[in-house]
Structures are given as C-alpha cells and as structure tokens.
PDB file of C-alpha atoms in Angstrom:
ATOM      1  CA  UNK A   1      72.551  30.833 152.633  1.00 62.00           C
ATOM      2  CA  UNK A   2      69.517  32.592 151.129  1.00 70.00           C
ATOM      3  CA  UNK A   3      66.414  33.045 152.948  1.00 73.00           C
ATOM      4  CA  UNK A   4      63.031  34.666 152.057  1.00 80.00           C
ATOM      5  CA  UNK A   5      59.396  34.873 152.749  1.00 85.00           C
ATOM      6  CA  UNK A   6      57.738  32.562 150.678  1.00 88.00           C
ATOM      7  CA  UNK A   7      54.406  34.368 150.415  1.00 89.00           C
ATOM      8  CA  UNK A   8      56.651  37.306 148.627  1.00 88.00           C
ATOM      9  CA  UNK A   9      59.079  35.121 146.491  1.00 90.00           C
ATOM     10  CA  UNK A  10      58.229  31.948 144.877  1.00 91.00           C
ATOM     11  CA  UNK A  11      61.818  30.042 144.353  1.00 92.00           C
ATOM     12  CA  UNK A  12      61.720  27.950 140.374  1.00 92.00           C
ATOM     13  CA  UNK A  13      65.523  26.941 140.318  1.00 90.00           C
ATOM     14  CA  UNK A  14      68.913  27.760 142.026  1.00 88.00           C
ATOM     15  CA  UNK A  15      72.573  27.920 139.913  1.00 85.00           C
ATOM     16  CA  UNK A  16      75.378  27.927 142.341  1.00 81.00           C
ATOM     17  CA  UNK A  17      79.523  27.479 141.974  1.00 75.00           C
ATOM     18  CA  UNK A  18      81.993  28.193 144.519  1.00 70.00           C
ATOM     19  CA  UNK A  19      81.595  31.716 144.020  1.00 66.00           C
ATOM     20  CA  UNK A  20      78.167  32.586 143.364  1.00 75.00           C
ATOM     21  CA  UNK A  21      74.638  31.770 144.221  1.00 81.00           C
ATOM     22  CA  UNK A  22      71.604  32.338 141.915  1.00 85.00           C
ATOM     23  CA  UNK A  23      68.030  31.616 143.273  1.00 89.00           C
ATOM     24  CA  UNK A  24      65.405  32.403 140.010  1.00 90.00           C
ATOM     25  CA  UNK A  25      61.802  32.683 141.085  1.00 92.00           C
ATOM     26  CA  UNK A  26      59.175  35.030 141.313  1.00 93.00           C
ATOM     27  CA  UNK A  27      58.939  38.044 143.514  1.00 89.00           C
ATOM     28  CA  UNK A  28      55.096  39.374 143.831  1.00 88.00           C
ATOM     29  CA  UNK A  29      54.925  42.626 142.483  1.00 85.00           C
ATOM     30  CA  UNK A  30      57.887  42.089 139.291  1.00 86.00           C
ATOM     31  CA  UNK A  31      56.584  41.029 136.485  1.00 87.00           C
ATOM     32  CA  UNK A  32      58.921  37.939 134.700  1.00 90.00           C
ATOM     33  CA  UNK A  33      61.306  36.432 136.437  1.00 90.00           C
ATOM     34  CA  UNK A  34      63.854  37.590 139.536  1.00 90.00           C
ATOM     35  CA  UNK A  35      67.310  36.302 140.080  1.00 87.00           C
ATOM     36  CA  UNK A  36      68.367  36.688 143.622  1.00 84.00           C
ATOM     37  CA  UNK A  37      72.177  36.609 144.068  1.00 78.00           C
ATOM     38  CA  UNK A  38      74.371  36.785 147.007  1.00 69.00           C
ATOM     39  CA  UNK A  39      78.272  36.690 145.737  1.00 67.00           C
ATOM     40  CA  UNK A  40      79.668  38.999 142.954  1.00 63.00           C
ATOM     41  CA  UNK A  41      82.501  37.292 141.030  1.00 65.00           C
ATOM     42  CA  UNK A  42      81.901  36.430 137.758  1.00 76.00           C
ATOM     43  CA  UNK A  43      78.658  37.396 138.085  1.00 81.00           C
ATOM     44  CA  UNK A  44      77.925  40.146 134.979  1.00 84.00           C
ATOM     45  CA  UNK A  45      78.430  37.164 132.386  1.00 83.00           C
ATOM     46  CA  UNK A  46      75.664  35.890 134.141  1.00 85.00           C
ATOM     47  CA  UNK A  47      73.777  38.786 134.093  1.00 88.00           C
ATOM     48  CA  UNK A  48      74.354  38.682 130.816  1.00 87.00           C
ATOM     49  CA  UNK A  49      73.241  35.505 129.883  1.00 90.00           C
ATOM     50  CA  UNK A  50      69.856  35.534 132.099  1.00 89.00           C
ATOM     51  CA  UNK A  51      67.043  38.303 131.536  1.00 90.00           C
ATOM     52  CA  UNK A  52      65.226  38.980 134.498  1.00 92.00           C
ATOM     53  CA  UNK A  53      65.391  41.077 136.871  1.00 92.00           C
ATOM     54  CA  UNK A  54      68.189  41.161 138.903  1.00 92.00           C
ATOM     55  CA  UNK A  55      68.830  41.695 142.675  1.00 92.00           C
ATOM     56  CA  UNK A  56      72.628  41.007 144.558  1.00 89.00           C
ATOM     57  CA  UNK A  57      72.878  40.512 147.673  1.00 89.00           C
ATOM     58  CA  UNK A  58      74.953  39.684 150.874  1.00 86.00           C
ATOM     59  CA  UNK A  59      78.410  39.656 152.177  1.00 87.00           C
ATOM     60  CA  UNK A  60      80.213  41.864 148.937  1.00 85.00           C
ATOM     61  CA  UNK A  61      83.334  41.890 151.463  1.00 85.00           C
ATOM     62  CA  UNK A  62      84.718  44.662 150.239  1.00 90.00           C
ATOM     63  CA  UNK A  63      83.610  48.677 150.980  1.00 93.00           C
ATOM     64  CA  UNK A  64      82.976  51.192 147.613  1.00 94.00           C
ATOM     65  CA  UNK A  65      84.278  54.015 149.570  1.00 94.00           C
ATOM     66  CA  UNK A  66      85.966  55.312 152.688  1.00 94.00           C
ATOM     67  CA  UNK A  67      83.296  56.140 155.019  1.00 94.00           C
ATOM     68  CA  UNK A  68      82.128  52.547 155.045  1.00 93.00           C
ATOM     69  CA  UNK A  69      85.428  51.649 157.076  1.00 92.00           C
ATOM     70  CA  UNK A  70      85.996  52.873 160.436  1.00 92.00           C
ATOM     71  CA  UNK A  71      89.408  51.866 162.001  1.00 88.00           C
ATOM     72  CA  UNK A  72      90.017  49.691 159.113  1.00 81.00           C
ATOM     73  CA  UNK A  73      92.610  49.779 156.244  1.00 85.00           C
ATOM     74  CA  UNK A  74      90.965  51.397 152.914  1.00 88.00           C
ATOM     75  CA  UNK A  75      92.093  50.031 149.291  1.00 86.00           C
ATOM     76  CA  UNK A  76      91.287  52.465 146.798  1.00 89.00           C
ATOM     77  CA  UNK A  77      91.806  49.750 144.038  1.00 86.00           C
ATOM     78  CA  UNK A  78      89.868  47.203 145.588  1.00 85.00           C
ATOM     79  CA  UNK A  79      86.936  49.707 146.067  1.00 90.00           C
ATOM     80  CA  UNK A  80      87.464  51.294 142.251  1.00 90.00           C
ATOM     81  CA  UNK A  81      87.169  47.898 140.960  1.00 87.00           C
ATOM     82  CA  UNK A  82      83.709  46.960 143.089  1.00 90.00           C
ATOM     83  CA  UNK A  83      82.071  49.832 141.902  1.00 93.00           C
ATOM     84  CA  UNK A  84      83.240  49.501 138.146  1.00 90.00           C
ATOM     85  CA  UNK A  85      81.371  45.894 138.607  1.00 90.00           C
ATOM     86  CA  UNK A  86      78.548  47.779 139.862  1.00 93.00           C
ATOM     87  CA  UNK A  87      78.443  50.742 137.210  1.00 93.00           C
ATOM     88  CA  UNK A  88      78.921  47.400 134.526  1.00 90.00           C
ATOM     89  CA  UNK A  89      76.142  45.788 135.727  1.00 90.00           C
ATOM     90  CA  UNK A  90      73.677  48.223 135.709  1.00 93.00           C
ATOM     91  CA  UNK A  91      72.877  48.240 139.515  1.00 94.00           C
ATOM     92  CA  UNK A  92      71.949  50.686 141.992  1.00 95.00           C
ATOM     93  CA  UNK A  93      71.921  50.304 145.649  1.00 94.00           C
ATOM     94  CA  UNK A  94      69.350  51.190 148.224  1.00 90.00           C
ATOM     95  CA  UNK A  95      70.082  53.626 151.378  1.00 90.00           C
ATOM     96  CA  UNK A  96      71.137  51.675 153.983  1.00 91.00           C
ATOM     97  CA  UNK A  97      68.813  52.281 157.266  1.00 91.00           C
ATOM     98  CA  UNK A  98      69.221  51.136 161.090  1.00 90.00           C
ATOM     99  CA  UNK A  99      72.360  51.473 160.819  1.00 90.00           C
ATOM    100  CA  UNK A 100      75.687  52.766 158.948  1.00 93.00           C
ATOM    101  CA  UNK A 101      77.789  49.352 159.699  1.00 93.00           C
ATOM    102  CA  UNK A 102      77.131  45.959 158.927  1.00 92.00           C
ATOM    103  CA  UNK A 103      80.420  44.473 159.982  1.00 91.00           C
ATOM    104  CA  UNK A 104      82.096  44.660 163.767  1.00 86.00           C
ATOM    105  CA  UNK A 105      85.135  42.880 164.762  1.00 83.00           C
ATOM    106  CA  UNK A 106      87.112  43.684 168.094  1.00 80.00           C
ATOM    107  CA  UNK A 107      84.100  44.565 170.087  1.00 77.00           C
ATOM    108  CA  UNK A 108      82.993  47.570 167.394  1.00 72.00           C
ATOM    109  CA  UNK A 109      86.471  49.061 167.445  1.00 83.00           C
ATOM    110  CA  UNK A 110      86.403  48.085 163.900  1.00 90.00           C
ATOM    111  CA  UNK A 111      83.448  48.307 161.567  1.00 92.00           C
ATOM    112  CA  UNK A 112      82.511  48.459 158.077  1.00 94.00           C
ATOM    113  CA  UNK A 113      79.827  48.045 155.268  1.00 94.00           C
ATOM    114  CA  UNK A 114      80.226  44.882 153.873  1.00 92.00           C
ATOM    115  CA  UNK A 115      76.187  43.601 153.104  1.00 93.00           C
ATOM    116  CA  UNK A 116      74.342  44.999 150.599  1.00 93.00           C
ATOM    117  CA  UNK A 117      71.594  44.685 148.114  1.00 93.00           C
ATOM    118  CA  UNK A 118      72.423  46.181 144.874  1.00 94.00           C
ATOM    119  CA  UNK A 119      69.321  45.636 142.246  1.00 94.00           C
ATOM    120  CA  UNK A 120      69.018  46.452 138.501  1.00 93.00           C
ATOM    121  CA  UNK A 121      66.561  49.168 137.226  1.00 93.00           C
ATOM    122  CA  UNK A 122      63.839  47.058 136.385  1.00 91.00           C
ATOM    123  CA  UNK A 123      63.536  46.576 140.128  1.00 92.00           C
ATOM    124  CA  UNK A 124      63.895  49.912 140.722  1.00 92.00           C
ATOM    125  CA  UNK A 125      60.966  50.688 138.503  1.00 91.00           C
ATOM    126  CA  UNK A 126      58.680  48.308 139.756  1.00 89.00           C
ATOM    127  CA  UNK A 127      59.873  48.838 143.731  1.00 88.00           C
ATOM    128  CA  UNK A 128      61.059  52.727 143.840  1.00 88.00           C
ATOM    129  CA  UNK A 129      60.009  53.037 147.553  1.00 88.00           C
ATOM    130  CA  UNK A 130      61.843  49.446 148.759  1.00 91.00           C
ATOM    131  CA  UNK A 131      64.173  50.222 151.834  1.00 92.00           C
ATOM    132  CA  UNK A 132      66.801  48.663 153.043  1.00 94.00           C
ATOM    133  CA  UNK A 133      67.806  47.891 156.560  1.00 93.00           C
ATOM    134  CA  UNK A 134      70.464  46.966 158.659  1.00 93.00           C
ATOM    135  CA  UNK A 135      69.020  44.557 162.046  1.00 92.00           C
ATOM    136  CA  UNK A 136      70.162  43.941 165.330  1.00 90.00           C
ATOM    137  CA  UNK A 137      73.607  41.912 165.237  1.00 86.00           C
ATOM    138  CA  UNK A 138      72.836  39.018 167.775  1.00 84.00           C
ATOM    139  CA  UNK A 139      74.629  35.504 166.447  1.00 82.00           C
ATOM    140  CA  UNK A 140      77.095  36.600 163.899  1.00 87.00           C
ATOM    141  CA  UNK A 141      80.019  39.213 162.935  1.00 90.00           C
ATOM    142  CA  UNK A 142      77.407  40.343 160.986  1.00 90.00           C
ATOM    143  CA  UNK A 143      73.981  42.187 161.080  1.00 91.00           C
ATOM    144  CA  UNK A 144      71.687  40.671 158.525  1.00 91.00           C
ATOM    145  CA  UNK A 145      69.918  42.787 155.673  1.00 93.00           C
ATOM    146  CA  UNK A 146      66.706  43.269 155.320  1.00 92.00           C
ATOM    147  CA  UNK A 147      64.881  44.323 151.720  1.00 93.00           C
ATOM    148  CA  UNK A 148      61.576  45.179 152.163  1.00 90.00           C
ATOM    149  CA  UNK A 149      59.744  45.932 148.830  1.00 83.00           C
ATOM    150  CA  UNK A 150      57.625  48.864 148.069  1.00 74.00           C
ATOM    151  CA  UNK A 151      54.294  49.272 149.686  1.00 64.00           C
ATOM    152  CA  UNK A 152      51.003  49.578 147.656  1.00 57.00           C
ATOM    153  CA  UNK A 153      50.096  53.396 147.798  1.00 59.00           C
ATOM    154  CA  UNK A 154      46.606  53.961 149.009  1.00 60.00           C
ATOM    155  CA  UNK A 155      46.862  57.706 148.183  1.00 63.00           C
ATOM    156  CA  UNK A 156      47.083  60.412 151.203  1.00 66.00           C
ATOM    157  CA  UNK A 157      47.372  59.516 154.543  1.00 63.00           C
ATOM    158  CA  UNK A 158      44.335  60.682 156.468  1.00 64.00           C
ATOM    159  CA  UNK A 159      44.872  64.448 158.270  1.00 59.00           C
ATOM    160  CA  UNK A 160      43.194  65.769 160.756  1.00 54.00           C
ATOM    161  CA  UNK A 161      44.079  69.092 161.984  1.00 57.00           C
ATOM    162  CA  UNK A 162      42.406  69.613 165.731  1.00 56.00           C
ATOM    163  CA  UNK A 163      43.748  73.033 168.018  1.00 55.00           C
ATOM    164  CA  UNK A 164      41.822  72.920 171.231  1.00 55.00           C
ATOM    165  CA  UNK A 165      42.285  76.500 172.158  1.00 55.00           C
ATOM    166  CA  UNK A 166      41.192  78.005 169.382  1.00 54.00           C
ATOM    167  CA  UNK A 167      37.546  76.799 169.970  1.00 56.00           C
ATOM    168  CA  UNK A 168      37.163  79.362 172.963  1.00 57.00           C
ATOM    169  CA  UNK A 169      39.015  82.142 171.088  1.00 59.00           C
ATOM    170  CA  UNK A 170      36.549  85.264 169.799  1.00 61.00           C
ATOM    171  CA  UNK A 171      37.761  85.724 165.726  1.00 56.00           C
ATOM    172  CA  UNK A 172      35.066  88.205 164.415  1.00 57.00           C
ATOM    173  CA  UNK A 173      37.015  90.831 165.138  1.00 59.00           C
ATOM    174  CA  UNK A 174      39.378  89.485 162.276  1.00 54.00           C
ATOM    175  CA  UNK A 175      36.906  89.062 159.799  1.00 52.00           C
ATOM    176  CA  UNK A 176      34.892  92.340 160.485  1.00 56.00           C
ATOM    177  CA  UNK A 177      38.305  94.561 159.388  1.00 53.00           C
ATOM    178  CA  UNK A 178      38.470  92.616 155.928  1.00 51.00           C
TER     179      UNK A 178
END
C-alpha cells in the first residue's frame, strides 16, 4: 500500500505485478516526473525503461549489512546481492533517524532494518537535505517510514547573543591597556 500527501505528490498512473508497485506522478519541488516504488525485484529493467526520477521504498526484507540485524541470522549473499541491486541502480539511501530498527518480532528480542527509501541522484540533487525517519510502531511488526523532502532555505537562522551579567561588569580597564 502506498500512501502520500497529496498537496506534495500529485499521483498520474500506477504499474503494479506481483512483485512490484510503481506510482508515477509529480512530487513538488522535482522537476519531470517521479516514480515511487515500494518492492525491488525486477525492478532496474524498469528503471531502465522509465526516465524520471526514481524513489524505492518499503519493506526491502532483507538487511545490506550486519548491524541492521540484532539476534537474527545474517546472509552475507543475500545482503551482497541487495546492495549490488542498489550500486546497479544508481541509488543512494538516506540516514535513517528515530530509530536504528524498523522490524521487531518476539517482543524486540529480535530486530532488524528492513524499510527503506533508497532514491536516485536526481532526487538527491533536487532534495539534498530530505531525512528519513523511522515512527512509533503502534499496529504492525513494523514502524512505518517517513520521507520528508528538503526544506526551502531562508538563509541564516536569526542569532541573538544576550549575557546578562556582563551588563553590570566595568571593561575599560581592558580597553585602556590596548
């Protein structure tokens, strides 16, 4: 299932099969067109044979590394060949905030990384500061995913730099040795 806010992406047509599905549309802030996806088999023909700009997402069910199991089995074969797809495809992935496990079974005794977004450069380009983060797990397995896209920069945050006890203090001693 693929849900967005519709004020950000504008949805034009969906491919699907039984291992893949591809929402096109438009994302505010890419130019062209976006192809949201949320399974990864097969799916660099279809990069392939669709510019745009591309972002996968969702349940990848499988780990690219070690650390993203805890009190699981790791396949180093399994993991090799996910990020070979990745490397293939062009994509990068985002830091993973709120938290470092997306998957619990058994209570937490057993926990991985199994959600992800993984976007081409183009998005990368157009969203460098996007984040990516993990939410509260409160109806599923699974904590859902959350991309949230760059933010307009508006230049310097205001500063204000305000010491209260250096308005009594006496400093023309310091100046008068200069």
């Amino acid at each position: 299932m693929n849900i967005w806010d519709t004020s950000v992406f504008r949805k034009v047509h969906t491919l699907s099969s039984r291992y893949y599905i591809a929402t096109h549309g438009h994302w505010v802030g890419v130019s062209g067109i976006t192809i949201l996806v949320n399974l990864w088999k097969e799916l660099i023909e279809l990069k392939r044979s669709l510019d745009g700009t591309w972002v996968f997402f969702g349940d990848f069910n499988v780990v690219r590394c070690a650390n993203e199991r805890f009190n699981y089995g790791f396949c180093h074969y399994i993991a090799y060949d996910f990020n070979n797809f990745i490397a293939e495809a062009g994509l990068h992935e985002y830091n993973l905030g709120g938290r470092k496990f997306t998957y619990l079974r058994d209570e937490g005794l057993k926990m991985s990384k199994l959600d992800r977004f993984l976007v081409c450069q183009n998005f990368v380009s157009n969203q460098p500061s996007s984040s990516v983060t993990a939410l509260p797990r409160e109806h599923s397995d699974h904590c859902p995913i959350l991309l949230k896209p760059s933010i307009a920069d508006f230049g310097p945050p205001p500063f204000h730099f305000f010491n209260s006890w250096m308005l009594n203090k006496d400093f023309s001693n310091v100046f008068d040795n200069a």
